[in-house]
């Protein structure tokens, strides 16, 4: 059993009401469960495959889910990078190994399933790329139409290709992401279309399973969980999910939730550093990490709570630091991620240099999207292939053998 509850005034609403924010006060909503009605132990879950739906008793879906076998992503021990920065217990949870190549699939399997459960006939989102790719794929799997709004010229080519190929109606808006989100919200409210941006509390329910899997794979609660922050849904969702496990008595502590943003798009970092009660939007966000190029994070209120209640922190990194870590992850650890994903590990490197992290901490960085999401940025950093004659001497000469 669950209901929708305002995180500010605590007003509750029926679970089948189509709401995205609280009608009483305008603040964000969350899905509240009757945890006393959860009649399963954490050990019982281990008989199921590692996936989003392993944790179905803590998800709101009651119909057969729309699923593409999402979740169960690998957890890598970053031995070489960890050794180079003095962190022997540094890990990366690679969400780029989901079906469409990003963590958004966790949210969409739940969000699109809820659209079916609520008898909605069309779904829509605004996106910096990954949300659009995921929504298009899951809408196709569900057999319902999808509308995607993208900020013109601000979305990586790989993500646009996915949204187009999966059959979504893709529109390019002459404005930034924040304006695009306003437009799609207006569209959904006025025309009865189901909004699946992260302002939808049901979508975040799927994303919270990242935290569940981390603990199941690691065997313990990490000291620190680090996530790139754009719209701030992911860090909020993981905090909520682990808080539920704590309330169930399945864990007895929470990791320090740590959010990393790009320097050109860091309103949450500013709010944490200046101890602000609200985030001041960044009017002109800019970063090479297109997935987190967001100036007005819709889940900022939840993210500030997550960071502050766990004794976590927030930091910003430059585009050069992001791209440097993207290369290091690929060349030192063999892990290919898009730029925004590398921000989490780049942020940890910076926090170590600042003396803000203990060397014995067990740290898990969530890397959120696959290398192939943004091939243009990858190619721009690398030397082009060297062209040689089709002879063995030419090959040996090129290899200096």
CSV table of C-alpha atoms in Angstrom, one decimal:
chain,number,residue,atom,x,y,z
A,1,UNK,CA,0.0,0.0,0.0
A,2,UNK,CA,1.2,3.5,-0.8
A,3,UNK,CA,0.1,7.1,-1.2
A,4,UNK,CA,1.5,10.3,-2.5
A,5,UNK,CA,2.8,12.7,0.2
A,6,UNK,CA,4.1,16.3,0.0
A,7,UNK,CA,7.6,16.5,1.4
A,8,UNK,CA,6.9,19.9,2.8
A,9,UNK,CA,3.3,20.1,4.3
A,10,UNK,CA,2.8,16.3,4.5
A,11,UNK,CA,-0.6,16.4,2.8
A,12,UNK,CA,-1.4,13.0,1.4
A,13,UNK,CA,-3.1,12.1,-1.9
A,14,UNK,CA,-4.6,9.0,-3.4
A,15,UNK,CA,-2.0,6.9,-5.3
A,16,UNK,CA,-4.1,7.0,-8.5
A,17,UNK,CA,-4.3,10.8,-8.6
A,18,UNK,CA,-2.3,12.3,-11.5
A,19,UNK,CA,-0.2,14.8,-9.6
A,20,UNK,CA,3.4,16.0,-9.9
A,21,UNK,CA,3.5,18.7,-7.2
A,22,UNK,CA,1.4,19.3,-4.1
A,23,UNK,CA,-1.8,21.3,-4.9
A,24,UNK,CA,-1.8,22.6,-1.3
A,25,UNK,CA,1.6,24.2,-1.2
A,26,UNK,CA,3.3,23.6,-4.5
A,27,UNK,CA,6.2,21.5,-3.2
A,28,UNK,CA,7.4,18.2,-4.4
A,29,UNK,CA,5.7,14.9,-3.8
A,30,UNK,CA,7.1,11.5,-2.8
A,31,UNK,CA,5.7,8.0,-2.7
A,32,UNK,CA,5.0,6.9,0.9
A,33,UNK,CA,4.7,3.2,1.7
A,34,UNK,CA,3.1,1.4,4.6
A,35,UNK,CA,6.3,-0.3,5.6
A,36,UNK,CA,4.5,-2.4,8.2
A,37,UNK,CA,2.8,-4.1,5.3
A,38,UNK,CA,6.1,-5.2,3.7
A,39,UNK,CA,6.1,-8.9,4.5
A,40,UNK,CA,9.4,-10.0,3.1
A,41,UNK,CA,12.9,-10.0,4.6
A,42,UNK,CA,16.0,-8.6,2.8
A,43,UNK,CA,17.5,-12.1,2.7
A,44,UNK,CA,14.4,-13.4,0.8
A,45,UNK,CA,15.2,-11.0,-2.0
A,46,UNK,CA,18.5,-12.8,-2.8
A,47,UNK,CA,16.6,-15.7,-4.5
A,48,UNK,CA,15.6,-13.3,-7.2
A,49,UNK,CA,17.8,-12.0,-10.1
A,50,UNK,CA,19.6,-8.7,-9.4
A,51,UNK,CA,17.4,-6.2,-11.2
A,52,UNK,CA,15.0,-3.3,-10.5
A,53,UNK,CA,12.2,-5.8,-10.0
A,54,UNK,CA,14.0,-7.8,-7.3
A,55,UNK,CA,12.7,-5.0,-5.0
A,56,UNK,CA,9.1,-5.0,-6.2
A,57,UNK,CA,7.6,-4.9,-2.7
A,58,UNK,CA,9.1,-1.4,-2.4
A,59,UNK,CA,7.8,-0.3,-5.8
A,60,UNK,CA,4.3,1.1,-6.6
A,61,UNK,CA,3.5,-1.0,-9.6
A,62,UNK,CA,0.7,-3.6,-9.4
A,63,UNK,CA,0.3,-4.4,-13.1
A,64,UNK,CA,2.7,-6.6,-15.1
A,65,UNK,CA,5.7,-4.2,-15.5
A,66,UNK,CA,7.0,-2.8,-18.8
A,67,UNK,CA,10.5,-4.1,-18.6
A,68,UNK,CA,13.6,-4.5,-20.8
A,69,UNK,CA,15.6,-6.3,-18.1
A,70,UNK,CA,17.0,-3.1,-16.5
A,71,UNK,CA,19.2,-3.0,-13.4
A,72,UNK,CA,21.7,-5.6,-12.3
A,73,UNK,CA,24.5,-3.3,-13.5
A,74,UNK,CA,28.1,-4.1,-12.6
A,75,UNK,CA,30.0,-2.7,-9.6
A,76,UNK,CA,33.7,-2.2,-10.4
A,77,UNK,CA,36.6,-1.9,-8.0
A,78,UNK,CA,38.6,1.1,-9.3
A,79,UNK,CA,41.9,-0.4,-8.1
A,80,UNK,CA,44.3,1.7,-10.2
A,81,UNK,CA,42.5,5.0,-10.0
A,82,UNK,CA,41.9,4.4,-6.3
A,83,UNK,CA,45.5,3.7,-5.6
A,84,UNK,CA,46.6,6.8,-7.5
A,85,UNK,CA,44.5,9.1,-5.3
A,86,UNK,CA,45.0,7.2,-2.0
A,87,UNK,CA,41.6,5.4,-1.8
A,88,UNK,CA,41.9,1.6,-1.7
A,89,UNK,CA,38.1,1.1,-1.4
A,90,UNK,CA,36.9,3.1,-4.4
A,91,UNK,CA,34.1,1.6,-6.6
A,92,UNK,CA,32.1,2.6,-9.6
A,93,UNK,CA,28.5,1.4,-10.2
A,94,UNK,CA,28.2,1.5,-14.0
A,95,UNK,CA,24.6,2.5,-14.9
A,96,UNK,CA,25.6,2.8,-18.6
A,97,UNK,CA,25.1,-1.0,-18.8
A,98,UNK,CA,21.3,-0.6,-18.7
A,99,UNK,CA,19.3,-1.4,-21.8
A,100,UNK,CA,19.4,2.1,-23.4
A,101,UNK,CA,22.8,2.9,-21.8
A,102,UNK,CA,21.9,5.0,-18.7
A,103,UNK,CA,20.3,4.9,-15.3
A,104,UNK,CA,17.1,6.5,-16.7
A,105,UNK,CA,15.9,3.0,-17.6
A,106,UNK,CA,15.4,2.2,-13.9
A,107,UNK,CA,13.0,5.2,-13.6
A,108,UNK,CA,11.3,4.5,-16.9
A,109,UNK,CA,10.5,0.8,-16.3
A,110,UNK,CA,8.5,2.1,-13.2
A,111,UNK,CA,7.2,5.3,-14.8
A,112,UNK,CA,5.9,3.7,-18.0
A,113,UNK,CA,4.4,0.8,-16.0
A,114,UNK,CA,2.6,3.4,-13.9
A,115,UNK,CA,1.3,5.1,-17.0
A,116,UNK,CA,-0.3,1.8,-18.0
A,117,UNK,CA,-1.6,1.2,-14.4
A,118,UNK,CA,-3.1,4.7,-14.4
A,119,UNK,CA,-4.6,4.2,-17.9
A,120,UNK,CA,-2.7,7.0,-19.5
A,121,UNK,CA,-2.6,6.9,-23.3
A,122,UNK,CA,0.5,9.0,-24.1
A,123,UNK,CA,3.8,9.9,-22.3
A,124,UNK,CA,6.1,12.8,-22.6
A,125,UNK,CA,9.3,14.4,-21.3
A,126,UNK,CA,11.8,17.2,-21.7
A,127,UNK,CA,15.4,15.9,-21.8
A,128,UNK,CA,19.0,16.6,-22.1
A,129,UNK,CA,19.2,13.3,-23.9
A,130,UNK,CA,19.2,10.1,-21.7
A,131,UNK,CA,15.6,10.6,-20.5
A,132,UNK,CA,14.4,10.9,-24.1
A,133,UNK,CA,16.2,7.7,-25.2
A,134,UNK,CA,14.8,5.8,-22.3
A,135,UNK,CA,11.3,7.1,-22.5
A,136,UNK,CA,11.1,6.3,-26.3
A,137,UNK,CA,12.3,2.7,-25.7
A,138,UNK,CA,9.9,1.9,-22.9
A,139,UNK,CA,7.0,3.6,-24.6
A,140,UNK,CA,7.7,1.5,-27.6
A,141,UNK,CA,7.8,-1.6,-25.4
A,142,UNK,CA,4.5,-0.6,-23.9
A,143,UNK,CA,2.9,0.2,-27.3
A,144,UNK,CA,2.0,3.8,-26.4
A,145,UNK,CA,3.1,7.0,-28.2
A,146,UNK,CA,5.8,9.3,-26.7
A,147,UNK,CA,6.6,13.0,-27.1
A,148,UNK,CA,10.1,14.2,-26.5
A,149,UNK,CA,11.2,17.9,-26.2
A,150,UNK,CA,15.0,18.6,-26.5
A,151,UNK,CA,16.9,21.9,-26.2
A,152,UNK,CA,18.1,22.7,-29.7
A,153,UNK,CA,21.8,22.0,-30.2
A,154,UNK,CA,22.4,20.9,-26.6
A,155,UNK,CA,21.9,17.1,-26.8
A,156,UNK,CA,24.5,14.5,-27.7
A,157,UNK,CA,24.0,12.8,-31.0
A,158,UNK,CA,23.9,9.3,-29.7
A,159,UNK,CA,20.9,10.1,-27.5
A,160,UNK,CA,19.0,11.9,-30.2
A,161,UNK,CA,19.5,8.8,-32.4
A,162,UNK,CA,18.0,6.6,-29.8
A,163,UNK,CA,14.9,8.7,-29.3
A,164,UNK,CA,14.3,8.9,-33.1
A,165,UNK,CA,14.9,5.2,-33.7
A,166,UNK,CA,12.5,4.1,-31.0
A,167,UNK,CA,9.8,6.1,-32.7
A,168,UNK,CA,9.2,9.0,-30.3
A,169,UNK,CA,7.8,12.3,-31.7
A,170,UNK,CA,11.0,14.4,-31.2
A,171,UNK,CA,10.8,18.2,-31.1
A,172,UNK,CA,13.8,20.5,-30.9
A,173,UNK,CA,13.1,23.7,-28.8
A,174,UNK,CA,14.9,27.0,-29.3
A,175,UNK,CA,15.7,27.4,-25.6
A,176,UNK,CA,17.6,25.7,-22.8
A,177,UNK,CA,16.5,22.6,-20.9
A,178,UNK,CA,14.8,24.5,-18.1
A,179,UNK,CA,12.5,26.3,-20.6
A,180,UNK,CA,11.9,23.0,-22.4
A,181,UNK,CA,10.8,21.4,-19.1
A,182,UNK,CA,8.3,24.2,-18.4
A,183,UNK,CA,6.8,23.7,-21.9
A,184,UNK,CA,6.4,19.9,-21.5
A,185,UNK,CA,4.8,20.4,-18.0
A,186,UNK,CA,2.3,22.8,-19.5
A,187,UNK,CA,1.6,20.4,-22.4
A,188,UNK,CA,1.0,17.4,-20.1
A,189,UNK,CA,-1.3,19.3,-17.6
A,190,UNK,CA,-3.4,20.8,-20.4
A,191,UNK,CA,-3.8,17.7,-22.5
A,192,UNK,CA,-3.8,14.8,-20.1
A,193,UNK,CA,-0.4,13.4,-21.2
A,194,UNK,CA,1.6,11.5,-18.6
A,195,UNK,CA,4.7,13.5,-17.6
A,196,UNK,CA,7.8,11.3,-17.0
A,197,UNK,CA,10.4,13.8,-16.0
A,198,UNK,CA,11.9,13.4,-12.5
A,199,UNK,CA,9.3,15.7,-11.0
A,200,UNK,CA,7.0,12.6,-11.3
A,201,UNK,CA,7.5,10.9,-8.0
A,202,UNK,CA,6.8,7.5,-9.4
A,203,UNK,CA,9.7,7.6,-11.9
A,204,UNK,CA,12.2,8.2,-9.0
A,205,UNK,CA,11.0,5.0,-7.4
A,206,UNK,CA,12.8,2.9,-10.0
A,207,UNK,CA,16.0,5.0,-9.6
A,208,UNK,CA,16.2,4.3,-5.9
A,209,UNK,CA,17.1,0.7,-6.7
A,210,UNK,CA,20.6,1.8,-7.5
A,211,UNK,CA,21.3,2.1,-3.8
A,212,UNK,CA,19.7,-1.3,-3.1
A,213,UNK,CA,21.9,-3.0,-5.6
A,214,UNK,CA,25.1,-1.2,-4.3
A,215,UNK,CA,24.5,-2.7,-0.9
A,216,UNK,CA,23.6,-6.1,-2.2
A,217,UNK,CA,26.7,-6.2,-4.4
A,218,UNK,CA,29.1,-4.7,-1.9
A,219,UNK,CA,27.8,-6.6,1.1
A,220,UNK,CA,27.8,-3.5,3.4
A,221,UNK,CA,26.6,0.0,3.4
A,222,UNK,CA,29.3,2.2,1.8
A,223,UNK,CA,30.6,5.2,3.8
A,224,UNK,CA,29.9,7.5,0.8
A,225,UNK,CA,27.7,7.4,-2.3
A,226,UNK,CA,28.7,9.8,-5.0
A,227,UNK,CA,26.4,10.9,-7.9
A,228,UNK,CA,26.6,13.4,-10.7
A,229,UNK,CA,23.8,16.0,-10.2
A,230,UNK,CA,21.7,17.5,-13.0
A,231,UNK,CA,18.0,17.6,-12.2
A,232,UNK,CA,18.9,16.0,-8.8
A,233,UNK,CA,16.4,13.1,-9.1
A,234,UNK,CA,19.0,10.4,-8.7
A,235,UNK,CA,20.6,11.5,-5.5
A,236,UNK,CA,17.2,12.2,-4.1
A,237,UNK,CA,15.9,8.8,-5.1
A,238,UNK,CA,18.8,6.8,-3.7
A,239,UNK,CA,18.6,8.6,-0.4
A,240,UNK,CA,14.8,7.9,-0.2
A,241,UNK,CA,15.3,4.2,-1.0
A,242,UNK,CA,18.0,3.7,1.6
A,243,UNK,CA,16.0,5.6,4.2
A,244,UNK,CA,13.2,3.0,3.6
A,245,UNK,CA,15.6,0.1,4.2
A,246,UNK,CA,16.8,1.8,7.4
A,247,UNK,CA,13.2,2.2,8.6
A,248,UNK,CA,12.6,-1.5,7.8
A,249,UNK,CA,15.6,-2.4,9.9
A,250,UNK,CA,17.5,-3.9,7.0
A,251,UNK,CA,20.4,-1.5,7.4
A,252,UNK,CA,21.5,0.6,10.4
A,253,UNK,CA,23.2,3.5,8.7
A,254,UNK,CA,23.1,5.7,5.5
A,255,UNK,CA,26.0,6.6,3.3
A,256,UNK,CA,27.1,10.2,3.1
A,257,UNK,CA,25.3,11.4,-0.1
A,258,UNK,CA,27.7,13.4,-2.2
A,259,UNK,CA,26.6,15.4,-5.2
A,260,UNK,CA,29.0,16.5,-8.0
A,261,UNK,CA,28.1,19.2,-10.6
A,262,UNK,CA,30.0,20.9,-13.4
A,263,UNK,CA,31.4,24.3,-12.6
A,264,UNK,CA,29.2,26.0,-15.3
A,265,UNK,CA,26.1,24.4,-13.9
A,266,UNK,CA,26.4,24.1,-10.1
A,267,UNK,CA,23.4,25.7,-8.3
A,268,UNK,CA,23.1,22.9,-5.7
A,269,UNK,CA,26.8,23.1,-4.9
A,270,UNK,CA,26.4,26.8,-4.2
A,271,UNK,CA,23.4,26.2,-2.0
A,272,UNK,CA,25.3,23.7,0.1
A,273,UNK,CA,28.4,25.8,0.4
A,274,UNK,CA,26.5,29.0,1.2
A,275,UNK,CA,24.0,27.2,3.5
A,276,UNK,CA,21.0,28.4,1.5
A,277,UNK,CA,17.5,27.1,2.2
A,278,UNK,CA,16.7,27.2,-1.6
A,279,UNK,CA,18.7,26.8,-4.7
A,280,UNK,CA,19.3,29.9,-6.8
A,281,UNK,CA,18.9,28.8,-10.5
A,282,UNK,CA,21.8,29.2,-12.9
A,283,UNK,CA,20.4,31.3,-15.8
A,284,UNK,CA,22.9,30.1,-18.4
A,285,UNK,CA,24.2,26.7,-17.5
A,286,UNK,CA,27.2,25.5,-19.6
A,287,UNK,CA,29.3,22.4,-19.5
A,288,UNK,CA,30.6,19.7,-21.9
A,289,UNK,CA,28.7,17.2,-19.7
A,290,UNK,CA,25.4,17.7,-21.5
A,291,UNK,CA,23.5,15.3,-19.2
A,292,UNK,CA,24.0,17.6,-16.3
A,293,UNK,CA,23.7,21.0,-18.1
A,294,UNK,CA,20.7,22.0,-16.0
A,295,UNK,CA,20.4,25.4,-14.2
A,296,UNK,CA,17.2,24.9,-12.2
A,297,UNK,CA,17.2,21.3,-10.8
A,298,UNK,CA,13.5,20.3,-10.3
A,299,UNK,CA,14.4,18.0,-7.4
A,300,UNK,CA,16.7,20.5,-5.7
A,301,UNK,CA,14.6,20.5,-2.5
A,302,UNK,CA,14.9,16.8,-2.1
A,303,UNK,CA,18.7,16.8,-3.0
A,304,UNK,CA,19.5,19.4,-0.3
A,305,UNK,CA,17.7,17.2,2.3
A,306,UNK,CA,19.6,14.1,1.1
A,307,UNK,CA,23.0,15.7,1.4
A,308,UNK,CA,22.4,17.5,4.6
A,309,UNK,CA,20.7,14.7,6.5
A,310,UNK,CA,23.5,12.3,5.8
A,311,UNK,CA,26.4,14.6,6.5
A,312,UNK,CA,27.4,14.5,2.8
A,313,UNK,CA,28.7,17.3,0.7
A,314,UNK,CA,28.7,18.8,-2.8
A,315,UNK,CA,31.5,19.9,-5.1
A,316,UNK,CA,31.9,21.2,-8.6
A,317,UNK,CA,34.5,20.2,-11.2
A,318,UNK,CA,35.7,21.8,-14.4
A,319,UNK,CA,35.1,20.5,-17.8
A,320,UNK,CA,38.8,19.7,-18.1
A,321,UNK,CA,38.6,17.6,-14.9
A,322,UNK,CA,35.6,15.8,-16.2
A,323,UNK,CA,37.2,14.9,-19.5
A,324,UNK,CA,40.5,13.9,-17.9
A,325,UNK,CA,38.6,11.5,-15.6
A,326,UNK,CA,36.6,10.2,-18.6
A,327,UNK,CA,39.9,9.3,-20.3
A,328,UNK,CA,41.3,7.8,-17.1
A,329,UNK,CA,38.3,5.6,-16.5
A,330,UNK,CA,38.6,4.3,-20.1
A,331,UNK,CA,42.3,3.9,-20.3
A,332,UNK,CA,43.3,3.0,-16.8
A,333,UNK,CA,40.2,0.9,-15.7
A,334,UNK,CA,38.6,-0.1,-19.1
A,335,UNK,CA,35.3,1.6,-18.2
A,336,UNK,CA,33.7,3.7,-20.9
A,337,UNK,CA,31.4,6.4,-19.7
A,338,UNK,CA,29.9,9.7,-21.0
A,339,UNK,CA,31.3,13.0,-19.6
A,340,UNK,CA,28.6,13.6,-17.0
A,341,UNK,CA,29.3,10.1,-15.6
A,342,UNK,CA,32.9,10.9,-15.1
A,343,UNK,CA,32.0,13.9,-12.9
A,344,UNK,CA,31.3,11.7,-9.9
A,345,UNK,CA,34.8,10.2,-9.9
A,346,UNK,CA,36.4,13.5,-10.8
A,347,UNK,CA,34.7,15.0,-7.9
A,348,UNK,CA,36.1,12.4,-5.5
A,349,UNK,CA,39.6,13.1,-6.8
A,350,UNK,CA,39.1,16.8,-6.1
A,351,UNK,CA,37.7,16.2,-2.6
A,352,UNK,CA,40.7,14.0,-1.8
A,353,UNK,CA,43.0,16.8,-2.9
A,354,UNK,CA,41.0,19.2,-0.6
A,355,UNK,CA,41.5,16.9,2.3
A,356,UNK,CA,37.7,16.4,2.6
A,357,UNK,CA,37.7,12.5,2.5
A,358,UNK,CA,39.3,10.0,4.8
A,359,UNK,CA,41.5,7.5,3.0
A,360,UNK,CA,39.8,4.5,4.6
A,361,UNK,CA,36.3,5.4,3.4
A,362,UNK,CA,34.4,2.8,1.3
A,363,UNK,CA,33.2,5.0,-1.6
A,364,UNK,CA,30.8,4.1,-4.5
A,365,UNK,CA,30.6,6.5,-7.4
A,366,UNK,CA,27.6,6.1,-9.7
A,367,UNK,CA,28.7,6.5,-13.3
A,368,UNK,CA,25.4,7.2,-15.1
A,369,UNK,CA,25.7,6.7,-18.8
A,370,UNK,CA,27.7,4.8,-21.5
A,371,UNK,CA,30.6,6.1,-23.5
A,372,UNK,CA,28.7,5.7,-26.8
A,373,UNK,CA,26.0,8.2,-25.6
A,374,UNK,CA,28.3,11.1,-26.7
A,375,UNK,CA,30.7,9.9,-29.4
A,376,UNK,CA,31.4,13.4,-30.7
A,377,UNK,CA,33.0,14.4,-27.4
A,378,UNK,CA,35.0,11.2,-27.3
A,379,UNK,CA,36.3,11.7,-30.8
A,380,UNK,CA,37.2,15.3,-30.2
A,381,UNK,CA,39.6,14.2,-27.4
A,382,UNK,CA,41.4,11.5,-29.4
A,383,UNK,CA,43.9,11.4,-32.2
A,384,UNK,CA,42.3,10.1,-35.4
A,385,UNK,CA,43.3,6.7,-36.8
A,386,UNK,CA,46.6,6.8,-38.7
A,387,UNK,CA,46.2,5.8,-42.3
A,388,UNK,CA,48.9,3.4,-43.6
A,389,UNK,CA,49.5,1.5,-46.8
A,390,UNK,CA,48.3,-2.1,-47.0
A,391,UNK,CA,51.7,-3.6,-46.5
A,392,UNK,CA,53.4,-5.3,-43.5
A,393,UNK,CA,56.4,-2.9,-43.6
A,394,UNK,CA,54.0,0.1,-43.4
A,395,UNK,CA,52.3,-1.6,-40.4
A,396,UNK,CA,55.6,-2.3,-38.6
A,397,UNK,CA,56.8,1.3,-39.3
A,398,UNK,CA,53.6,2.7,-37.8
A,399,UNK,CA,54.0,0.5,-34.7
A,400,UNK,CA,57.7,1.3,-34.6
A,401,UNK,CA,58.5,-2.4,-34.4
